[in-house]
PDB file of C-alpha atoms in Angstrom:
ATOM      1  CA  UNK M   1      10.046   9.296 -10.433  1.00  0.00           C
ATOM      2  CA  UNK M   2      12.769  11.574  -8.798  1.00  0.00           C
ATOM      3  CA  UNK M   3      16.034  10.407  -9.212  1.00  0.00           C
ATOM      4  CA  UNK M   4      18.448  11.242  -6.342  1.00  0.00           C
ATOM      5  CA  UNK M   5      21.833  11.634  -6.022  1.00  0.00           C
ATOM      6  CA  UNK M   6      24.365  11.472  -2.386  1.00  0.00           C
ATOM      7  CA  UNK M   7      28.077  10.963  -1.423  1.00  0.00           C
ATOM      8  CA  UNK M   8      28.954   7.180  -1.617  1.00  0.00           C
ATOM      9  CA  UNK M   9      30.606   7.756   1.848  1.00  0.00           C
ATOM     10  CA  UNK M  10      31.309   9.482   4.065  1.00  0.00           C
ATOM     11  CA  UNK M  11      33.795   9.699   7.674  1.00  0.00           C
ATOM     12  CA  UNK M  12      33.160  11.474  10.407  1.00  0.00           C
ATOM     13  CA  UNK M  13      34.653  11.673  14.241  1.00  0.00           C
ATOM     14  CA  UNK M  14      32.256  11.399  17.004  1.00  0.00           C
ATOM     15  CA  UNK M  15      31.033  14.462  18.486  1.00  0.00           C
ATOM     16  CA  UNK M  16      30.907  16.260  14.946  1.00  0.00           C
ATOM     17  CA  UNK M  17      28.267  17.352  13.061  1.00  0.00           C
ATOM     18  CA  UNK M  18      27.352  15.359   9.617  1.00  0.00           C
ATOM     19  CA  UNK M  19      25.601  16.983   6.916  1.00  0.00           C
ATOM     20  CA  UNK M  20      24.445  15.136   3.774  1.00  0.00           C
ATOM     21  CA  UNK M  21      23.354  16.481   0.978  1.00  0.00           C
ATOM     22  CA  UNK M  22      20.873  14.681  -1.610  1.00  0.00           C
ATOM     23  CA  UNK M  23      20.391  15.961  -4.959  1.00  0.00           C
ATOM     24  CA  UNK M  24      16.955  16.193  -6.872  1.00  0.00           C
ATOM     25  CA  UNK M  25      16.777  18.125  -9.640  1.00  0.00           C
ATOM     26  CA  UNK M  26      13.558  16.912 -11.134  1.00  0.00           C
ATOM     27  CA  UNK M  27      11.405  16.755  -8.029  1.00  0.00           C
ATOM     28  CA  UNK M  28       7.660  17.014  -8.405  1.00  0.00           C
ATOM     29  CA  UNK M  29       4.864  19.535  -6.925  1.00  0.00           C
ATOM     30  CA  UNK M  30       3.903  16.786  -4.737  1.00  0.00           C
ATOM     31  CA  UNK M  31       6.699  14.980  -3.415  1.00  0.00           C
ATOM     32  CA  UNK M  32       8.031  14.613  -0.193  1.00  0.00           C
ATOM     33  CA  UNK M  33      11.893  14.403   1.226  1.00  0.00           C
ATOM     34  CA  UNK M  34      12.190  11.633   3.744  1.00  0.00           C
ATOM     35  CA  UNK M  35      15.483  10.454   4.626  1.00  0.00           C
ATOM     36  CA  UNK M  36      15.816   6.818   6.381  1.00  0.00           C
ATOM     37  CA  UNK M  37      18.857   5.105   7.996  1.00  0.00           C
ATOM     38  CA  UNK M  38      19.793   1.356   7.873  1.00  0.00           C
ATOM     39  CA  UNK M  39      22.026  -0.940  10.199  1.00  0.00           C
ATOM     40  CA  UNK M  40      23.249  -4.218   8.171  1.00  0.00           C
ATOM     41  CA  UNK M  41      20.590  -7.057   8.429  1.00  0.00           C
ATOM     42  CA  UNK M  42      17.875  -4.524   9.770  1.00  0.00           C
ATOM     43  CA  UNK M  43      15.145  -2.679   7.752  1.00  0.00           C
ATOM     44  CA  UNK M  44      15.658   1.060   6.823  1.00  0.00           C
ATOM     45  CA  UNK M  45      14.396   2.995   9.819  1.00  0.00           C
ATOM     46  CA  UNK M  46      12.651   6.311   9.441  1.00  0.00           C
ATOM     47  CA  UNK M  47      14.591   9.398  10.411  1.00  0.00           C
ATOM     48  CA  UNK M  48      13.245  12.667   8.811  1.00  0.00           C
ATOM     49  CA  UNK M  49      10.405  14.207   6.446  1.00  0.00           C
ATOM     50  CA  UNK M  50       9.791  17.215   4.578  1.00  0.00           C
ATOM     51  CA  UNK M  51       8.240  19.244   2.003  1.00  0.00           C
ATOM     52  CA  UNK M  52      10.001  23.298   2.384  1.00  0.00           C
ATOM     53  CA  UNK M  53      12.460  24.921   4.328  1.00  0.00           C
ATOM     54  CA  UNK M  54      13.388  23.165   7.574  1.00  0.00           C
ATOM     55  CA  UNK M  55      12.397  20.674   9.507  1.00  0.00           C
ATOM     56  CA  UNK M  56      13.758  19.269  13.394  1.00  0.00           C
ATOM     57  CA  UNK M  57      12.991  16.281  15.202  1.00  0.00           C
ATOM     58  CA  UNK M  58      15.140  14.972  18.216  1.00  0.00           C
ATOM     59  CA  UNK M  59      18.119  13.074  16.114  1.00  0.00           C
ATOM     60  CA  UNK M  60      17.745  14.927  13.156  1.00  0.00           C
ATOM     61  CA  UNK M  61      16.980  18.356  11.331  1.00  0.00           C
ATOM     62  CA  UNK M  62      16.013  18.537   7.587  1.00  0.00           C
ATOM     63  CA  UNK M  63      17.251  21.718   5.200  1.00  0.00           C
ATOM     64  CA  UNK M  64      15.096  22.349   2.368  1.00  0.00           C
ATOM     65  CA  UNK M  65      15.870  25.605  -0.150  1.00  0.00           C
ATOM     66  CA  UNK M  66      13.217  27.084  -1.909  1.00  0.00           C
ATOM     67  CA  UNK M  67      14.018  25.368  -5.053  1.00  0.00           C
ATOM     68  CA  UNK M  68      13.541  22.252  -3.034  1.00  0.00           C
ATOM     69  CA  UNK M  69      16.309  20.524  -5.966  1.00  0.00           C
ATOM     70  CA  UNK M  70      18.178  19.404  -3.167  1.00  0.00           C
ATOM     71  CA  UNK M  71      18.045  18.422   0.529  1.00  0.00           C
ATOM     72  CA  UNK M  72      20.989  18.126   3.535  1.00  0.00           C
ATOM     73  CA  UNK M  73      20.582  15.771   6.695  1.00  0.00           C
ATOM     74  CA  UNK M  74      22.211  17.019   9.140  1.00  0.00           C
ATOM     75  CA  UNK M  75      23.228  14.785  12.317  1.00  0.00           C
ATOM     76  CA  UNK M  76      24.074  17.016  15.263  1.00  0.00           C
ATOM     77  CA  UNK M  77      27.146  15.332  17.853  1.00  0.00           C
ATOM     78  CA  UNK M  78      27.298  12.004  15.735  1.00  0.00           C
ATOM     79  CA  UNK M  79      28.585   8.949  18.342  1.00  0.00           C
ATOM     80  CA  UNK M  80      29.470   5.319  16.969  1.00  0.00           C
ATOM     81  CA  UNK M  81      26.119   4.034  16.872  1.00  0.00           C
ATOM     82  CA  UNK M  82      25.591   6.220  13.897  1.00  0.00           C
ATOM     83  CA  UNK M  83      27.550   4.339  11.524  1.00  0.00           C
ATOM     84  CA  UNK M  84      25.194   3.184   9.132  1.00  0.00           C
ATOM     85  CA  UNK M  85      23.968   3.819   5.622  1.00  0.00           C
ATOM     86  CA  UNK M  86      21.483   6.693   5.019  1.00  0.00           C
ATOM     87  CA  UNK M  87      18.767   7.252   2.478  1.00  0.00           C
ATOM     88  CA  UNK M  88      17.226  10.338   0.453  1.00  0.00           C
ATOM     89  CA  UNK M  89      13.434   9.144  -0.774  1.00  0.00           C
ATOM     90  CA  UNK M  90      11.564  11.754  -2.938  1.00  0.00           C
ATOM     91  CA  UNK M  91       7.842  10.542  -3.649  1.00  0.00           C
ATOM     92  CA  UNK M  92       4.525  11.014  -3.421  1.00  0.00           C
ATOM     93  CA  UNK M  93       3.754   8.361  -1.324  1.00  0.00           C
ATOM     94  CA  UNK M  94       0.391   7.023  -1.340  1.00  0.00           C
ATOM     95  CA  UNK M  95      -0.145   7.395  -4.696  1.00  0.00           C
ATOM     96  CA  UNK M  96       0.948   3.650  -6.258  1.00  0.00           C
ATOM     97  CA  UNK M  97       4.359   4.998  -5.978  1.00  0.00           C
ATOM     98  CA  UNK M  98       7.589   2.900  -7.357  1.00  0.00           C
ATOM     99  CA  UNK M  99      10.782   4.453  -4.945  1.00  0.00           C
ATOM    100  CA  UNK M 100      13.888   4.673  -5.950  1.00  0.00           C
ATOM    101  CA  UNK M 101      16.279   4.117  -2.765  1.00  0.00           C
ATOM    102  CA  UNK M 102      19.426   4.485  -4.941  1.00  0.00           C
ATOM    103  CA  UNK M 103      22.666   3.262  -3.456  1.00  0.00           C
ATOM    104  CA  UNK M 104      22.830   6.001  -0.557  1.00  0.00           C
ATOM    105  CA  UNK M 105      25.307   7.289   1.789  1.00  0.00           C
ATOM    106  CA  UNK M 106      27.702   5.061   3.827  1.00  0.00           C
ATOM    107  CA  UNK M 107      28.812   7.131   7.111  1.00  0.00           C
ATOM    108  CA  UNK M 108      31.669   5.287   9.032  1.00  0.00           C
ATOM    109  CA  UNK M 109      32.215   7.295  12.666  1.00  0.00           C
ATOM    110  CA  UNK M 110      35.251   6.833  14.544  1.00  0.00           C
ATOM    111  CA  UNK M 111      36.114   7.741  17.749  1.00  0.00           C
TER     112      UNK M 111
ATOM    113  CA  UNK Q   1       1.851  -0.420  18.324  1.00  0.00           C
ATOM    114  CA  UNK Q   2       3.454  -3.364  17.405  1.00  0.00           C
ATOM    115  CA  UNK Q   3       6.368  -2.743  14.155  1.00  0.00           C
ATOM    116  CA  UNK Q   4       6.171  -4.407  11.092  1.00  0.00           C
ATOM    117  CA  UNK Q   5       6.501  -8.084  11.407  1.00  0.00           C
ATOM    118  CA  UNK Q   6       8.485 -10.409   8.536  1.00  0.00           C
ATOM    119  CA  UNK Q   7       8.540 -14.013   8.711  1.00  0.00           C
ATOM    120  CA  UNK Q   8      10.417 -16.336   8.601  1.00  0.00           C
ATOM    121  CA  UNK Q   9      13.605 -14.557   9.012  1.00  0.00           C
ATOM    122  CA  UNK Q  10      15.720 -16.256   7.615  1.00  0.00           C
ATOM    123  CA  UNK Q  11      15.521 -19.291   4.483  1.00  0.00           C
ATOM    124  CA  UNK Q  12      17.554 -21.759   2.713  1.00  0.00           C
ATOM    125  CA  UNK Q  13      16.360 -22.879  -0.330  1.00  0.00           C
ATOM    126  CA  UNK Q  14      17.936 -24.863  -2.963  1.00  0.00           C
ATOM    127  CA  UNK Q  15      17.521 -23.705  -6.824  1.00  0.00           C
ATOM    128  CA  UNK Q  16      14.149 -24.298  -8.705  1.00  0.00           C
ATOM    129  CA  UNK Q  17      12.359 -24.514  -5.843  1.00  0.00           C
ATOM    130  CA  UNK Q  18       9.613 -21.821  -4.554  1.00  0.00           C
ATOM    131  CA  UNK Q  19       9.380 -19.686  -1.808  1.00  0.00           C
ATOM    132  CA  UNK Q  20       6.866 -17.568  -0.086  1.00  0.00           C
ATOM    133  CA  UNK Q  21       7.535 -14.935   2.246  1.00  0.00           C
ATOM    134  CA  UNK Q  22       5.146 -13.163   4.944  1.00  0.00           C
ATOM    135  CA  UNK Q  23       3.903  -9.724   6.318  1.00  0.00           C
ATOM    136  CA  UNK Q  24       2.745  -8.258   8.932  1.00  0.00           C
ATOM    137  CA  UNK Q  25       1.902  -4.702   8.387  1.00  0.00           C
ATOM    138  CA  UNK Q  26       1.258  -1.939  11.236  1.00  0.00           C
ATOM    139  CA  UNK Q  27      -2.346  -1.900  12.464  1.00  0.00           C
ATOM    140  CA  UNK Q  28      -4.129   0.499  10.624  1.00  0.00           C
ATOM    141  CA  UNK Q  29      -1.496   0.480   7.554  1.00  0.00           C
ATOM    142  CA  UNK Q  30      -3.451  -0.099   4.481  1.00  0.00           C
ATOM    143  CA  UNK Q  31      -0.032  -0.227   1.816  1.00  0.00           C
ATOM    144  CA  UNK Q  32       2.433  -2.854   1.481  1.00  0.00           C
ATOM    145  CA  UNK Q  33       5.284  -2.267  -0.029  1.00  0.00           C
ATOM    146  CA  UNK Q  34       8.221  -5.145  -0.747  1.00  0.00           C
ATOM    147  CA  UNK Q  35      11.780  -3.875  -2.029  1.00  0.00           C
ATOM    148  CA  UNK Q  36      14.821  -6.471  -2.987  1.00  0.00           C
ATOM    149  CA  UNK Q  37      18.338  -5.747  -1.018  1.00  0.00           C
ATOM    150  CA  UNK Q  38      21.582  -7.172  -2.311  1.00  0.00           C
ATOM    151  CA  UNK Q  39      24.995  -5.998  -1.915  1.00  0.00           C
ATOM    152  CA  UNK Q  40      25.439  -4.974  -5.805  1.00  0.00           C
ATOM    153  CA  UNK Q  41      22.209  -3.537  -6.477  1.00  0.00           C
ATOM    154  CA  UNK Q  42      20.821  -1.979  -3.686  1.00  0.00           C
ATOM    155  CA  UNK Q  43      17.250  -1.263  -2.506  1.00  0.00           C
ATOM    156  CA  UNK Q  44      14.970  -2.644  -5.539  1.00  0.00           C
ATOM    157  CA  UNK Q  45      11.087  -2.073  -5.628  1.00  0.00           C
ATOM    158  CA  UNK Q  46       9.123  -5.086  -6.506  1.00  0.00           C
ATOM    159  CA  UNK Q  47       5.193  -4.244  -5.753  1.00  0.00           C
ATOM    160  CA  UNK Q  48       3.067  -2.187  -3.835  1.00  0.00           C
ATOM    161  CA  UNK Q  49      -0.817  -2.847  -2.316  1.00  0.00           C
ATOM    162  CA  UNK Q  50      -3.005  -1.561  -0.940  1.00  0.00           C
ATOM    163  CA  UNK Q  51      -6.440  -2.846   0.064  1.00  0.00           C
ATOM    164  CA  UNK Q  52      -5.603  -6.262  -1.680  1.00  0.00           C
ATOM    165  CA  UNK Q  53      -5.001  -4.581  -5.184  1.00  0.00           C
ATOM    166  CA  UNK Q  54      -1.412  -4.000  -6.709  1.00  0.00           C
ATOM    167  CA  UNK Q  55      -0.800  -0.309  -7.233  1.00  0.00           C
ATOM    168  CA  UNK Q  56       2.479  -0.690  -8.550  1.00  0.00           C
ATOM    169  CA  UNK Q  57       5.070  -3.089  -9.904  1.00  0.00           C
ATOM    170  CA  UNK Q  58       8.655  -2.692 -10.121  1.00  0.00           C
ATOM    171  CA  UNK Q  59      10.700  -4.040 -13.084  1.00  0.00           C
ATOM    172  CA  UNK Q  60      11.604  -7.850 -11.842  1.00  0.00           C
ATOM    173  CA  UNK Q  61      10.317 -10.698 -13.887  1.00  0.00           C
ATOM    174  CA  UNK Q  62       7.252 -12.555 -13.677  1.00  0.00           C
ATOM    175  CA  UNK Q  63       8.708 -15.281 -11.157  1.00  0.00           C
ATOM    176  CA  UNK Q  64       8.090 -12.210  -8.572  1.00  0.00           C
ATOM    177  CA  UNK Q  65       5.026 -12.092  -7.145  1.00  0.00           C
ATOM    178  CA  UNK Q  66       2.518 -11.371  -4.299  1.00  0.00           C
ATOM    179  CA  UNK Q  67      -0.885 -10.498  -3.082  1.00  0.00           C
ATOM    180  CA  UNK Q  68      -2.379  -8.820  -0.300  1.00  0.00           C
ATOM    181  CA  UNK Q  69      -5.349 -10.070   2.271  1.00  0.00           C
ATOM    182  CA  UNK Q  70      -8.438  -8.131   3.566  1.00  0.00           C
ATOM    183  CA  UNK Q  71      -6.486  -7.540   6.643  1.00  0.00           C
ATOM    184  CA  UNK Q  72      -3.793  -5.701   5.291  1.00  0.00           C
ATOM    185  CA  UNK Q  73      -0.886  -9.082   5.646  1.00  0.00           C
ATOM    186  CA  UNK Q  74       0.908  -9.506   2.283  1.00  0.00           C
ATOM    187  CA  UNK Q  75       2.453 -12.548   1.233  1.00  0.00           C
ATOM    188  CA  UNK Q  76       5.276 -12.784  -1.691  1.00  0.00           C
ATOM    189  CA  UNK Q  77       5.778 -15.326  -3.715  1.00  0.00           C
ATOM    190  CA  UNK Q  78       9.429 -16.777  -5.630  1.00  0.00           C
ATOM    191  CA  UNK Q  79       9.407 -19.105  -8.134  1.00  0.00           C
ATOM    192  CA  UNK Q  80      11.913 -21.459  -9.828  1.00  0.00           C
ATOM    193  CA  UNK Q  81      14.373 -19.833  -7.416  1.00  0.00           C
ATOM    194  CA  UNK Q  82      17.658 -18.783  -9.334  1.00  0.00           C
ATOM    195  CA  UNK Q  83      20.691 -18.381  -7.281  1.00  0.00           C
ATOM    196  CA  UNK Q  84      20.439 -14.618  -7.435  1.00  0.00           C
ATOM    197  CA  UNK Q  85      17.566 -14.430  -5.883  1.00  0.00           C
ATOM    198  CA  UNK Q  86      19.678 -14.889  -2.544  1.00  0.00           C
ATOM    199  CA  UNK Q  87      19.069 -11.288  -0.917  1.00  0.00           C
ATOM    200  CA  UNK Q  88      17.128  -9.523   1.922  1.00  0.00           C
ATOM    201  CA  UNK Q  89      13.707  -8.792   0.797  1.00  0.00           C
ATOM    202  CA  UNK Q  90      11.926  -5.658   2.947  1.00  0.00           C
ATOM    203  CA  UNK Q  91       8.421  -5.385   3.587  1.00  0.00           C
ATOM    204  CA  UNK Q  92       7.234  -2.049   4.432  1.00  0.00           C
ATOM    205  CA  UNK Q  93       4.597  -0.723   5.603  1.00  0.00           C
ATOM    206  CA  UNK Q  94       2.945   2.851   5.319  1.00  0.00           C
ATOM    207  CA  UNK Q  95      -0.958   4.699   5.781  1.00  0.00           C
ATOM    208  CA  UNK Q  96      -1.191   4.693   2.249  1.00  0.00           C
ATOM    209  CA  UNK Q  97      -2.734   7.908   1.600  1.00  0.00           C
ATOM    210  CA  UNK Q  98      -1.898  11.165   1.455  1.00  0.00           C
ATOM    211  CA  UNK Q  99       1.977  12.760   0.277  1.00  0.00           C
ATOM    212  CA  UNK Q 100       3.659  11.941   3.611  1.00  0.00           C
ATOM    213  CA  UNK Q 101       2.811   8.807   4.624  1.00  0.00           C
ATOM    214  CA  UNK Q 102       6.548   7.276   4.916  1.00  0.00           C
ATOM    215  CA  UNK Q 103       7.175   3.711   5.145  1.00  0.00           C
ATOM    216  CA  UNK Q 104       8.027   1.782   8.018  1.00  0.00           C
ATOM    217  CA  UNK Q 105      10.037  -1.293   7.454  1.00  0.00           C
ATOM    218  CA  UNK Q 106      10.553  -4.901   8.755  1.00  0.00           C
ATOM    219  CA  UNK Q 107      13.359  -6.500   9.277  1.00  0.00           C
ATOM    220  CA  UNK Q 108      13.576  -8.386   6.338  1.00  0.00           C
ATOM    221  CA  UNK Q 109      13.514 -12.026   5.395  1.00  0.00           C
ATOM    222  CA  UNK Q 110      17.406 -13.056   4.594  1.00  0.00           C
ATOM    223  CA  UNK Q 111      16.894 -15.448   1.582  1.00  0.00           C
ATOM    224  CA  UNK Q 112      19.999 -17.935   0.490  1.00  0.00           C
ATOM    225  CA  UNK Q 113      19.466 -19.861  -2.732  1.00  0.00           C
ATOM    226  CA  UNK Q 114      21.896 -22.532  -2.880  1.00  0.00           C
TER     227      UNK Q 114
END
């Protein structure tokens, strides 16, 4: 089971771009990167996935290096509504997995 | 498609009682996961199913546990409630197979054990 590390927090202004940077060092052949983001009192919502290199979806992109021992989240133009707490999952899901959600990354934005 | 559903959403229970807790998954989802939230120990992992059979069990004691029904709804169950047990407990929800099948969540049953 990967173990991750993030930043505890982090502050950002709105209209800059966050990066976040998860640390695996003993990631697996098979696992994934998928980062999620939580509101207080809500569920962790799905953001991002990936296995190599980079990935892009519309709030998101995903920077993988080669090694694949870490990962960085990057939120492009970040309002208010992105203060929340953020997530780096490494897994094989599917496979009777046990995840590790660690404590993750608080972002507080401010206008 | 309808999200993954949690009921009730929120309980009050008093100590040494039980509780069970409901969930929905997403049509088609086969795996239920259901993680433990509180405020000092983050996102815990309790169990995992998938078609009715427990793949995976996380490290809570034996007053923890659940089950899973031939159409995919899990139920978990809390005995001799402790007050510690007061936290948000997440059901998720994911295809089950394959690497990259990531989870989709409910929005949790809010659990106070007074």
């Amino acid at each position: 089971l990967a173990k991750t590390t993030q930043p505890i927090s982090m502050d950002s202004y709105e209209g800059q771009e966050v990066n976040i940077t998860c640390s695996h060092n003993n990631i697996a052949t098979n696992d994934y990167i998928t980062w999620y983001q939580q509101f207080p009192s809500q569920g962790p919502r799905f953001i991002i996935q990936g296995y190599k290199t980079k990935v892009t979806n519309e709030v998101a992109s995903l920077f993988i290096p080669a090694d694949r021992k870490s990962s960085t989240l990057s939120l492009p133009r970040v309002s208010l509504s992105d203060t929340a707490v953020y997530y780096c999952l490494v897994g094989a899901f599917g496979s009777g997995y046990a995840l590790n959600f660690g404590k993750g990354t608080s972002l507080l934005v401010t206008p | 498609k309808a999200g993954v559903t949690q009921t009730p959403r929120y309980l009050i229970k008093t100590r040494g009682q039980q509780v069970t807790l409901s969930c929905s998954p997403i049509s088609g989802h086969r795996s239920v996961s259901w993680y433990q939230q509180t405020p000092g120990q983050g996102l815990q992992f309790l169990f995992e199913y998938f078609s009715e059979t427990q793949r995976n069990k996380g490290n809570f004691p034996g007053r923890f546990s659940g089950r899973q029904f031939s159409n995919s709804r899990s139920e978990m169950n809390v005995s001799t409630l402790e007050l510690g047990d007061s936290a948000l407990y997440l059901c998720a929800s994911s295809g089950g197979q394959g690497g990259n099948s990531p989870l989709h969540f409910g929005n949790g049953t809010r659990l106070t054990v007074t």
